[in-house]
Coordinates of C-alpha atoms and ligand atoms in Angstrom, one line a residue:
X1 CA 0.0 0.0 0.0
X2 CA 1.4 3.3 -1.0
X3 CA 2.1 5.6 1.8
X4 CA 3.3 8.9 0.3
X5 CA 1.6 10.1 -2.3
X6 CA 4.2 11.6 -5.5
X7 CA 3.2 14.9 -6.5
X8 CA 2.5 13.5 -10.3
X9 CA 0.0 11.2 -8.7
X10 CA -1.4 13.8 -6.9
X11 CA -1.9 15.7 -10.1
X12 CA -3.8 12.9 -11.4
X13 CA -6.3 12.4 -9.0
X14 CA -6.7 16.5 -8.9
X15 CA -7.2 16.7 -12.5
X16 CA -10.3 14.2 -12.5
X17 CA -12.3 16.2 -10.0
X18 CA -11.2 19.7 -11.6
X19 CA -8.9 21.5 -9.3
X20 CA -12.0 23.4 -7.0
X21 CA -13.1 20.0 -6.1
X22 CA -9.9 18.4 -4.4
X23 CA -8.8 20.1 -1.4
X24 CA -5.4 20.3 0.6
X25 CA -5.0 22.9 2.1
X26 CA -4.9 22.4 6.3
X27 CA -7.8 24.6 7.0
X28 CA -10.5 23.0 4.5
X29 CA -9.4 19.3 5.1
X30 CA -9.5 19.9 8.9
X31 CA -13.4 19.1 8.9
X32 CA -12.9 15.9 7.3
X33 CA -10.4 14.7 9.1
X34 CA -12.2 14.6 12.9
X35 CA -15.3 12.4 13.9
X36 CA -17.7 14.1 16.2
X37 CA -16.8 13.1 19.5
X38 CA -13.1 13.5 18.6
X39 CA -11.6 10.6 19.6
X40 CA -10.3 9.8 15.7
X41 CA -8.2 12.3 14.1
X42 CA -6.4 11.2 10.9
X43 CA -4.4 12.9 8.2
X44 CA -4.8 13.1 4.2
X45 CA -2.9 14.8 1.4
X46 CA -6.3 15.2 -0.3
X47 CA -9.9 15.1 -0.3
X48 CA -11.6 14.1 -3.9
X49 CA -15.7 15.4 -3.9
X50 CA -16.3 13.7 -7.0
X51 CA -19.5 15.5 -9.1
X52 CA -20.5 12.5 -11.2
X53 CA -20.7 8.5 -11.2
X54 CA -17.9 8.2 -14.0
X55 CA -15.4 10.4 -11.6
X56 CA -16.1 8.0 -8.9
X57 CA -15.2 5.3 -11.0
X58 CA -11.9 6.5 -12.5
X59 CA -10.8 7.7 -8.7
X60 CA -11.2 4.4 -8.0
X61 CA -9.7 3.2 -11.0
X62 CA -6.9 4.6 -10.6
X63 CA -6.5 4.2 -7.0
X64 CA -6.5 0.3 -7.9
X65 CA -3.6 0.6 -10.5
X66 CA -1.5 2.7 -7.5
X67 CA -2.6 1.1 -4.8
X68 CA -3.8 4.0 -2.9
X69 CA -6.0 3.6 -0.2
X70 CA -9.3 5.4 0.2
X71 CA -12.0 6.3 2.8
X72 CA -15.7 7.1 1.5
X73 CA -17.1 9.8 3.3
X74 CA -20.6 10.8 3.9
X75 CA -22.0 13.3 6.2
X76 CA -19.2 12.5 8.9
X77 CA -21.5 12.0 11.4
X78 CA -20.8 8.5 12.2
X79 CA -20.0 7.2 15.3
X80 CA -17.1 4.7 15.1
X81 CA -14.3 6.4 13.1
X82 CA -15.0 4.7 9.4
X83 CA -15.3 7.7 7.8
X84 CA -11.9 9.2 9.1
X85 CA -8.7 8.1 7.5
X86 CA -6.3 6.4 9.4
X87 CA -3.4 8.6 11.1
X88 CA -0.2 8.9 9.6
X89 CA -1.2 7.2 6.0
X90 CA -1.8 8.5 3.0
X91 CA -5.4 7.1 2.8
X92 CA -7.5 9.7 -0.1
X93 CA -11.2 10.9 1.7
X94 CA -13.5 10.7 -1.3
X95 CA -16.5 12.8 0.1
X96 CA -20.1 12.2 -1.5
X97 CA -21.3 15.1 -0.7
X98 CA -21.7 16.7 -4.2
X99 CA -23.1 13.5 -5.4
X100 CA -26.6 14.8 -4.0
X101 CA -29.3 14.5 -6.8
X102 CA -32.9 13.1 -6.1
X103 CA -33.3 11.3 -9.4
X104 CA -36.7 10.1 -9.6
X105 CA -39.7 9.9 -7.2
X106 CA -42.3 7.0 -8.2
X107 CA -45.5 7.4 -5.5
X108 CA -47.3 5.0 -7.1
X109 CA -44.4 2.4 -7.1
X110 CA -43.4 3.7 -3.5
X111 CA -39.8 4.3 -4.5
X112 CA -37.6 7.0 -4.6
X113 CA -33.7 6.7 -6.4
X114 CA -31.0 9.0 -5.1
X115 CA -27.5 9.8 -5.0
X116 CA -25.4 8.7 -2.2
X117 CA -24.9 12.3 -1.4
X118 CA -28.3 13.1 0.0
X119 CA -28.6 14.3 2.7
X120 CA -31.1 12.2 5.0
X121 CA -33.6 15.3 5.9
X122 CA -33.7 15.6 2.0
X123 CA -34.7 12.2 1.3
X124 CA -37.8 13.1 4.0
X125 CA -38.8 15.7 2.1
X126 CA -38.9 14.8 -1.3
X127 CA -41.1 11.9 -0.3
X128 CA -43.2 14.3 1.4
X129 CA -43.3 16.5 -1.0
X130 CA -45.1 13.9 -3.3
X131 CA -47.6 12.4 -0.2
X132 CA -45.2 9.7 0.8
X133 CA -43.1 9.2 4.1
X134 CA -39.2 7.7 4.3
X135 CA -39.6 6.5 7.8
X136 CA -35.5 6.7 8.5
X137 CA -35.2 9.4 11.3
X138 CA -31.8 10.2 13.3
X139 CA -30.6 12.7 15.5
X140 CA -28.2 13.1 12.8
X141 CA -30.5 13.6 9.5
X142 CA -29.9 17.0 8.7
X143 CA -26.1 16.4 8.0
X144 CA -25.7 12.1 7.5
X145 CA -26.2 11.2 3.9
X146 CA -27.5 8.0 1.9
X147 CA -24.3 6.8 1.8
X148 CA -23.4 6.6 5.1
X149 CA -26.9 5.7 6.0
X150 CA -26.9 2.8 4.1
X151 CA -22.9 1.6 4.8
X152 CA -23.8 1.7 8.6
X153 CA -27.0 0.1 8.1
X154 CA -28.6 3.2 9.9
X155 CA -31.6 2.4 12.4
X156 CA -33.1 5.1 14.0
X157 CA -36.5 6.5 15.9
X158 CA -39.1 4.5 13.5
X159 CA -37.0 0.5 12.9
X160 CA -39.7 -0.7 14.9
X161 CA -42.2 -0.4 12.9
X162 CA -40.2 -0.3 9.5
X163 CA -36.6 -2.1 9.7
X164 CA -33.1 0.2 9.7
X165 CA -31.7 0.6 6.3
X166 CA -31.3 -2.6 5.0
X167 CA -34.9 -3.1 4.8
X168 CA -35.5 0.4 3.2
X169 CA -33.6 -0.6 0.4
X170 CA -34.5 -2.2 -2.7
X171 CA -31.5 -1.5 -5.0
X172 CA -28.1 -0.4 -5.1
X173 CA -25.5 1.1 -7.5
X174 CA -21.8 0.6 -6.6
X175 CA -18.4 2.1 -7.8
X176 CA -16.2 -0.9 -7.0
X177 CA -12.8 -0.8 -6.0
X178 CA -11.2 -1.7 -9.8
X179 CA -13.7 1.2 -10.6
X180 CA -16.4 -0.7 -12.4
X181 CA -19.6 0.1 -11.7
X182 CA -22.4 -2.3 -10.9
X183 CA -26.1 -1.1 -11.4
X184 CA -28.0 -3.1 -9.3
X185 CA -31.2 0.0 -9.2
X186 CA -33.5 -2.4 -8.9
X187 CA -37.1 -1.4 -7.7
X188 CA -38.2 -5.0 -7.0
X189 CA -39.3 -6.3 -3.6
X190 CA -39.2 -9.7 -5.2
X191 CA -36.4 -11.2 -6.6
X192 CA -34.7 -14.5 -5.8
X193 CA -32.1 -14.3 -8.6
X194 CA -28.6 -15.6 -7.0
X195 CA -26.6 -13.9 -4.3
X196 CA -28.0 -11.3 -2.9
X197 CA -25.1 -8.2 -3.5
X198 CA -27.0 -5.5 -1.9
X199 CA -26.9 -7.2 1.1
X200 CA -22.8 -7.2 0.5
X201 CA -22.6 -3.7 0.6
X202 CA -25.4 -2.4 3.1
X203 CA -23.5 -2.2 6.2
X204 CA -20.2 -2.9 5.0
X205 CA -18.8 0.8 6.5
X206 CA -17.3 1.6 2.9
X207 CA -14.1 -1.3 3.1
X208 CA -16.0 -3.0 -0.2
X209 CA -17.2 -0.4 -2.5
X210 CA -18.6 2.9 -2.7
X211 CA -21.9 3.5 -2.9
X212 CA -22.8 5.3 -5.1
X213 CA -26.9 5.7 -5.9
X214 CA -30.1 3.6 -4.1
X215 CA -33.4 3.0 -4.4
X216 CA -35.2 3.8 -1.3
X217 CA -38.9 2.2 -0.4
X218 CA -41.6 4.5 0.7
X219 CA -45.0 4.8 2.6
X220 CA -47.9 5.9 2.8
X221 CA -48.0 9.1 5.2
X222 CA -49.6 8.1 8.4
X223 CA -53.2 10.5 8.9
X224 CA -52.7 9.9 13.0
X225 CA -49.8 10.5 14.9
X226 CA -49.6 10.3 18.7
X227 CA -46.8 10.9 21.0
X228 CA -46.5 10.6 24.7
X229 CA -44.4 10.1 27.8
X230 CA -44.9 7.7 30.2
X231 CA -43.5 7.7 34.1
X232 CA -42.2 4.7 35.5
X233 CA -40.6 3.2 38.6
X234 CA -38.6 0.4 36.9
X235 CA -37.4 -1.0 33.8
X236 CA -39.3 -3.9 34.3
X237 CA -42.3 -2.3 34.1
X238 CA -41.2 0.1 30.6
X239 CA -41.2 -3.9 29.3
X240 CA -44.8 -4.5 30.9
X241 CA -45.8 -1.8 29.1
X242 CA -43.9 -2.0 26.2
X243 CA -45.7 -5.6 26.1
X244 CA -49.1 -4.1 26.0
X245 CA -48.4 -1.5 23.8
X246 CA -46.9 -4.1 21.0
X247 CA -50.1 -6.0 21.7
X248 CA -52.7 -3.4 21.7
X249 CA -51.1 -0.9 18.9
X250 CA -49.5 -3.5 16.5
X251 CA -47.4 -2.0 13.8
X252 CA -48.8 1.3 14.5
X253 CA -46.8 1.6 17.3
X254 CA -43.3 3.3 15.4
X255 CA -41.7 3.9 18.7
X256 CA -40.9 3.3 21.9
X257 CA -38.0 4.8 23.7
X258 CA -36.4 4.2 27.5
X259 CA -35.4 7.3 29.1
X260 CA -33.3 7.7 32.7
X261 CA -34.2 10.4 35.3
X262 CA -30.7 11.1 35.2
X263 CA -31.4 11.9 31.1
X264 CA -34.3 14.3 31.7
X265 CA -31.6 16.2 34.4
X266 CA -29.0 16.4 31.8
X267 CA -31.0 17.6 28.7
X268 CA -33.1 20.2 30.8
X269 CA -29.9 21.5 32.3
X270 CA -27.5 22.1 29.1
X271 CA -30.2 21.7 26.1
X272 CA -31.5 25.2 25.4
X273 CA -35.8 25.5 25.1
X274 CA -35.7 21.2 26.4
X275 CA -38.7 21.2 29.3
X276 CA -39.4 18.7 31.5
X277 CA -42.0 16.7 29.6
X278 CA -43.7 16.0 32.8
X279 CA -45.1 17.9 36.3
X280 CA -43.6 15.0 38.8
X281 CA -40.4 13.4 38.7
X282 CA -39.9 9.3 38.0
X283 CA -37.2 6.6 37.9
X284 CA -37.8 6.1 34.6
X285 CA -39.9 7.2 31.3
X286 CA -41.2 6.0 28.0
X287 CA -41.5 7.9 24.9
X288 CA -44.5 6.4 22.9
X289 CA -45.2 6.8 19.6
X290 CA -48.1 5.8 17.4
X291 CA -49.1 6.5 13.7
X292 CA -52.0 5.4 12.5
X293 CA -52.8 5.1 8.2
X294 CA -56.7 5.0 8.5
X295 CA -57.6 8.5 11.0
X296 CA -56.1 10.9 13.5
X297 CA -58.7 9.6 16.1
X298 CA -57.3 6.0 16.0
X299 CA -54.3 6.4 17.3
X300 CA -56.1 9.1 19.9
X301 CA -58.1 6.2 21.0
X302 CA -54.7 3.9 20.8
X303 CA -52.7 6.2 23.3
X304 CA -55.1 7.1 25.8
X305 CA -56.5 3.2 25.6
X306 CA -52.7 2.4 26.2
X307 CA -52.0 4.8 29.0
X308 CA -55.3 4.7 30.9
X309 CA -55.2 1.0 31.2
X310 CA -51.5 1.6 32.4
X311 CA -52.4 4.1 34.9
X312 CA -55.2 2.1 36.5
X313 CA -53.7 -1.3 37.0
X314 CA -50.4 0.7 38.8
X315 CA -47.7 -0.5 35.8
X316 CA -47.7 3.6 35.0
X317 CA -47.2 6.0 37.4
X318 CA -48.5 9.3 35.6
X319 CA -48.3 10.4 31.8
X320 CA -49.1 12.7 29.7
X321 CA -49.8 12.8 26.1
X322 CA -48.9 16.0 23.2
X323 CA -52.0 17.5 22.1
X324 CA -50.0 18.8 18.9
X325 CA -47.1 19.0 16.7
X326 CA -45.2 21.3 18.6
X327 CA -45.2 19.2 21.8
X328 CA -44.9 16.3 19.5
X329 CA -41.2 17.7 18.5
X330 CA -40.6 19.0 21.9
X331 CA -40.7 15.3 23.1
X332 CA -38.6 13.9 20.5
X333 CA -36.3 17.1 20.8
X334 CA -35.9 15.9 24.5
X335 CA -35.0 12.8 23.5
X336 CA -32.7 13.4 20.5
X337 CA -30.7 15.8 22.9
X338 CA -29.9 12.9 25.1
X339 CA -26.4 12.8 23.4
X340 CA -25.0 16.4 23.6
X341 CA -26.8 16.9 26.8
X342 CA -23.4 14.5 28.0
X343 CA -20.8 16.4 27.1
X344 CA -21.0 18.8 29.1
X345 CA -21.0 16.7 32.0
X346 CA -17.5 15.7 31.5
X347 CA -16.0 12.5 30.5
X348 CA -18.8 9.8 28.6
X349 CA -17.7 6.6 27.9
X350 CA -20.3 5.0 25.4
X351 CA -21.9 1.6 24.5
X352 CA -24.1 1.3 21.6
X353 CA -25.5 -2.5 22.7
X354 CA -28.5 -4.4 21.8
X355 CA -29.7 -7.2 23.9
X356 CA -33.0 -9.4 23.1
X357 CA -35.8 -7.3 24.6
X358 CA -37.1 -9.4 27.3
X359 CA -33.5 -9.7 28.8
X360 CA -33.2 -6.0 28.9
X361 CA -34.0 -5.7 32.8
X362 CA -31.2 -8.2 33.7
X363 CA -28.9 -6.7 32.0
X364 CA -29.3 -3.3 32.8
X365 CA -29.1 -4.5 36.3
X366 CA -26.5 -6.8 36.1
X367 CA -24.5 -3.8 33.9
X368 CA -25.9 -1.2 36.8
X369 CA -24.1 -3.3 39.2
X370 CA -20.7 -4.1 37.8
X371 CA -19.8 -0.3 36.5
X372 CA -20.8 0.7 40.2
X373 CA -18.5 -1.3 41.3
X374 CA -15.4 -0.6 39.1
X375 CA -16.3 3.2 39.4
X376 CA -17.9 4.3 42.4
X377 CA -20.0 7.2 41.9
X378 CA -20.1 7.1 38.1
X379 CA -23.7 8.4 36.9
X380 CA -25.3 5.9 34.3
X381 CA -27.3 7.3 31.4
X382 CA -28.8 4.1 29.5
X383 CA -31.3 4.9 27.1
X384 CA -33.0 4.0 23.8
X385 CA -34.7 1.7 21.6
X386 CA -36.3 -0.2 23.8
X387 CA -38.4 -1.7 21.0
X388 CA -35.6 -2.9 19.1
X389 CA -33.5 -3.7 22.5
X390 CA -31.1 -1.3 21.5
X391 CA -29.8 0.6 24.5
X392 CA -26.9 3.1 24.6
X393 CA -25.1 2.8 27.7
X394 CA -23.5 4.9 28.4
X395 CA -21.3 6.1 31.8
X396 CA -20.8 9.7 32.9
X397 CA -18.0 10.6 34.9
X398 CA -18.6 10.5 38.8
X399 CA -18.8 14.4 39.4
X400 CA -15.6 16.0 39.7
X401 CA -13.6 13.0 38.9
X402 CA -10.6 13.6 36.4
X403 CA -11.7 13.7 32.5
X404 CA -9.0 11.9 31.9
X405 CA -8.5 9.5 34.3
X406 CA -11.7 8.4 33.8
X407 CA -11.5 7.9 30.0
X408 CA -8.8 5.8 30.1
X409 CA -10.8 3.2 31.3
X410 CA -13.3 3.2 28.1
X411 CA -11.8 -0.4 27.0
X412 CA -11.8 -1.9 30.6
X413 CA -15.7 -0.3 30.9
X414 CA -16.2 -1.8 27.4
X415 CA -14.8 -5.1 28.4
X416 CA -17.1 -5.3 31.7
X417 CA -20.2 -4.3 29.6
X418 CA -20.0 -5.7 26.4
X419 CA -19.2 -9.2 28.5
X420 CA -22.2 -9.0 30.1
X421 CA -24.1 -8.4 26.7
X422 CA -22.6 -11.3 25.6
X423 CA -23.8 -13.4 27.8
X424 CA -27.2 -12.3 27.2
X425 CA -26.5 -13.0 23.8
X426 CA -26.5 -9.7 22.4
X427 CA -24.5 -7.5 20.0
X428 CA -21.4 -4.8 20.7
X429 CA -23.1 -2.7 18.3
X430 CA -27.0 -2.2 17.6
X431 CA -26.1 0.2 14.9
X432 CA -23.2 2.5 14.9
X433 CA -21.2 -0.2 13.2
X434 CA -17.2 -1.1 13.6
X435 CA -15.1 1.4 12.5
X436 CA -12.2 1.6 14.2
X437 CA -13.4 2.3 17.4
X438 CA -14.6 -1.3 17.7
X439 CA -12.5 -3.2 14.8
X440 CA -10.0 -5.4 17.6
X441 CA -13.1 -6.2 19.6
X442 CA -14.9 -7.5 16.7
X443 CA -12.1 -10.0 15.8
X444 CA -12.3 -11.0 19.8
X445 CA -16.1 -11.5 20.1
X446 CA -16.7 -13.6 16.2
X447 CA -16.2 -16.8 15.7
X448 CA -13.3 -17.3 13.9
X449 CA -14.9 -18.5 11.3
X450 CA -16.7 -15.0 10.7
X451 CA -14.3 -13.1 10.7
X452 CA -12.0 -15.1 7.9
X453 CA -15.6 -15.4 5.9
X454 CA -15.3 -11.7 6.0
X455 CA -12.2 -11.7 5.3
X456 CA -12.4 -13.9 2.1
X457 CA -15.4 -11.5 1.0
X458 CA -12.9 -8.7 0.8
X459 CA -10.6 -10.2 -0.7
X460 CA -12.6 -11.3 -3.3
X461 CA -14.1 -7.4 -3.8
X462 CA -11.0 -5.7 -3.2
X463 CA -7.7 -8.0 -3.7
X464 CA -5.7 -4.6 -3.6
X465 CA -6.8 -3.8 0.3
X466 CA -7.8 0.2 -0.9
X467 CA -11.0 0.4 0.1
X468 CA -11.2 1.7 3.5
X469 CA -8.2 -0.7 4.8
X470 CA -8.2 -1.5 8.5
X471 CA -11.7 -0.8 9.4
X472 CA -14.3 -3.1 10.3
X473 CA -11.4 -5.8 9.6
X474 CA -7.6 -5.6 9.9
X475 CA -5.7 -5.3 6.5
X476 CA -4.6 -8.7 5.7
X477 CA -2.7 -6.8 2.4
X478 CA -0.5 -4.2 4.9
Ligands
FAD501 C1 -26.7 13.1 17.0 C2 -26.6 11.8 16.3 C3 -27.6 10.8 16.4 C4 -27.5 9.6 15.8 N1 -28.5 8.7 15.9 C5 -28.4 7.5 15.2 C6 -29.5 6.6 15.3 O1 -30.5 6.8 16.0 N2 -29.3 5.4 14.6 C7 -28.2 5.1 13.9 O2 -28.2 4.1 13.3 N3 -27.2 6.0 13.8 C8 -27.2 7.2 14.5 N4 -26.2 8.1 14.4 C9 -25.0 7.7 13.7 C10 -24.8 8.3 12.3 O3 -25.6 9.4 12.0 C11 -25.1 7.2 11.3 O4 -24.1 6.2 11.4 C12 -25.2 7.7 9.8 O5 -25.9 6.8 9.1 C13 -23.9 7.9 9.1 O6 -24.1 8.7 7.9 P1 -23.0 9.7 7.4 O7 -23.4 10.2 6.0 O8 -22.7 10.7 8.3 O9 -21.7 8.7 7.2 P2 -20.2 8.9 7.6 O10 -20.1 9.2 9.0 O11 -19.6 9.9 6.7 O12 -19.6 7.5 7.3 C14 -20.0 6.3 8.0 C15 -19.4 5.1 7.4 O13 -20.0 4.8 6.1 C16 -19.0 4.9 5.1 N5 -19.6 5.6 3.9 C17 -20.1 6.8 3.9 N6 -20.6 7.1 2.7 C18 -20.4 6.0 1.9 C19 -20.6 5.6 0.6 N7 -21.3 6.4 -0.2 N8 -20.2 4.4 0.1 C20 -19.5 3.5 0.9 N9 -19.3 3.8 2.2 C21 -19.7 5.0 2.7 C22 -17.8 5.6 5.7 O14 -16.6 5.2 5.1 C23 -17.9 5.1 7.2 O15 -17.4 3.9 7.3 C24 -26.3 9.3 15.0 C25 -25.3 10.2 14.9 C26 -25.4 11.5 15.6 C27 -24.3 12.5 15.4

């Protein structure tokens, strides 16, 4: 693999972009070159922003024929460090983000095919524009793109009720790493013709190809939507009542998300405009949402059904449910602000975990129990996708411990947690990916098997070892 970059081929990869469309200079590469939280920095002598399919292609054409590495980059919002190139390398960013086209909308067929580049808030809007709904929502959807959306397999508010990205996707067009292109645009929801390739990429945190262009499903826009909170003393009663809300609600109930006290504190104290959704204070809360396609007074009578029942057999302690859009948003506001409502409570050390629902109890106490005892003092913030058993657990720094100090135990807290999710026969990560941040773990944790099945996949798409080398997977080729 090439690790310094002559200036000839430097010229080359310039002149197939145009000259306004590679940058180098320290300033305008410094965005590109930092993940969010900032635990990743890496270094490039150049970011490509491609404008078309073809340019894509011959960047990665002649990345092939040089072996020069390269790191697809969407919105840069993701969570594990895939998007950033490694540190000290000459790894090229290739940044979709003037591939951004919507190029058709198809109501009738429910589909709409895009660029890569998109941005996610986009997407929403076209199909809204045209009486549809994309149902992928994120904390992250004004910035994240398709691209990185669909290489991280992105899940997000609404999975319960319709699937994370790989089941929002019907086709897929791919620059591979040789540079051909494969157009697998397909609009079909039925086709049993061979291996499924789509599958192959969705996921695959760019180290197989770059995506390129998708075709997206869509839905019909719901006519009811409800929202509400829900106080609770215990975990094991958010499952009661997520229980009976899967039972009594069906697939019209799109969300259901845990929430700590301790979360509620944070976001009210360092989110500006979040409220305290509710007049008395709880152990715990639920965020419910329900969408209903046939009326608004459905999912009216769905809610308060829900939460009355709740209430009056003791499994909910108080609620209270938005009576419209703009308490709708402050809810879900509250919620999305869980994240950066951390930071500025010092040191977080994160888990993104997934467990099988019903064993979400024991292993938020079990969890609970071990942290406290490694760290005395350290304040626990586990929340999320309860539906999908998807919790982020993550640890805040015992107040006015050292920054520092306390995250230089992220791998040690890591270990202690993600054993525990383990033996509830859960998964590292619910749905921020690999990366880097996770890469070593995930040759620990996978049968061995896996991982050289992976391995032999990569291989077989990218025998040079450019495409996004040493995430997801150590470079076999380095
Ligand atoms: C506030 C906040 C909330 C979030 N909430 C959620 C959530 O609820 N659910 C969830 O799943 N995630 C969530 N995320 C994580 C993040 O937004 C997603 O991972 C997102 O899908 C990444 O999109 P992106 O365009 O920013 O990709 P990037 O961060 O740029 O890249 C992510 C990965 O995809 C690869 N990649 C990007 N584009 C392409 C392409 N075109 N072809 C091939 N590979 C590519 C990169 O190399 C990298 O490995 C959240 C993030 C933030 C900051």
């Amino acid at each position: 693999m090439t690790t310094i970059l002559s200036p000839e081929l430097i010229a080359s990869f310039i002149d197939i972009v145009g000259s306004g469309n590679a940058l180098s200079g320290p300033a305008e590469i410094a965005p590109y070159l930092v993940e969010s939280r900032g635990l990743y920095h890496g270094t490039t002598p150049l970011v490509l922003r491609p404008g078309s399919v073809e340019e894509v292609s011959r960047i990665m054409c002649l990345a092939s024929q040089t072996r020069t590495a390269i790191v697809p980059q969407g919105g840069n919002t993701g969570h594990v460090a895939g998007q950033i190139p490694r540190e000290g390398k000459a790894d090229m960013v290739l940044s979709l983000e003037r591939l951004n086209r919507i190029r058709d909308v198809d109501p009738v067929g429910n589909v709409i095919v895009a660029d890569a580049g998109c941005i996610l808030a986009d997407i929403q809007k076209a199909a809204d524009d045209n009486g549809r709904l994309f149902p992928l929502s994120l904390g992250s959807e004004g910035s994240a793109r398709i691209g990185g959306n669909l290489s991280t397999n992105a899940g997000g508010t609404a999975v319960l009720a319709y699937g994370s990205m790989r089941q929002l996707c019907l086709g897929l067009e791919v620059v591979l790493p040789t540079g051909e292109i494969w157009d697998g645009l397909r609009r079909l929801k039925k086709d049993n013709t061979g291996y499924d390739l789509r599958d192959l990429f969705i996921g695959a945190e760019g180290t197989l190809g770059v995506i390129t262009g998708a075709v997206l499903k869509l839905f019909p826009k719901p006519l009811g939507h409800q929202v509400a909170f829900a106080g609770l003393k215990s975990v094991e009663d958010a499952l009661a009542l997520f229980d009976r809300a899967s039972s009594l609600c069906g697939s019209a109930l799109t969300g259901f998300e845990l929430i700590p006290r301790i979360g509620i504190e944070f976001t009210t104290r360092h989110i500006p405009g979040v409220r305290d959704p509710m007049p008395t204070v709880h152990s715990w809360y639920a965020l419910i949402d329900i969408s209903t396609l046939d009326s608004a007074e459905s999912a009216e009578r769905m809610i308060q059904g829900l939460l009355e029942t709740g209430v009056s057999d003791g499994l909910v302690e108080n609620a209270v449910i938005a009576t419209n859009e703009t308490q709708r948003k402050a809810m879900w506001h509250m919620r999305e602000s869980m994240s950066p409502a951390q930071k500025p409570e010092g040191g977080s050390i994160k888990h993104d975990v997934s467990v099988p629902v019903s064993s979400i109890p024991a292993f938020m106490a079990e969890a609970d129990a071990a942290v406290m005892r490694a760290i005395p003092g350290a304040r626990i913030c586990a929340f999320g996708h309860m539906g999908d058993g998807n919790i982020h657990y993550n640890i805040s720094q015992p107040v006015g411990a050292d920054k520092q100090a306390f995250l230089d135990r992220w791998r040690e807290m890591n270990g202690i947690v993600h054993g525990i999710v383990l033996k509830h026969l859960g998964s590292i990560s619910a749905e921020h990916g690999i990366g880097q941040l996770k890469r070593d773990e995930l040759a620990e944790i996978r049968p061995a098997i896996e991982i050289e099945l992976m391995q032999r996949i990569k291989h077989a798409l990218d025998p040079a070892g450019i495409m996004n080398p040493d995430k997801v997977l150590h470079s076999r080729s380095m």
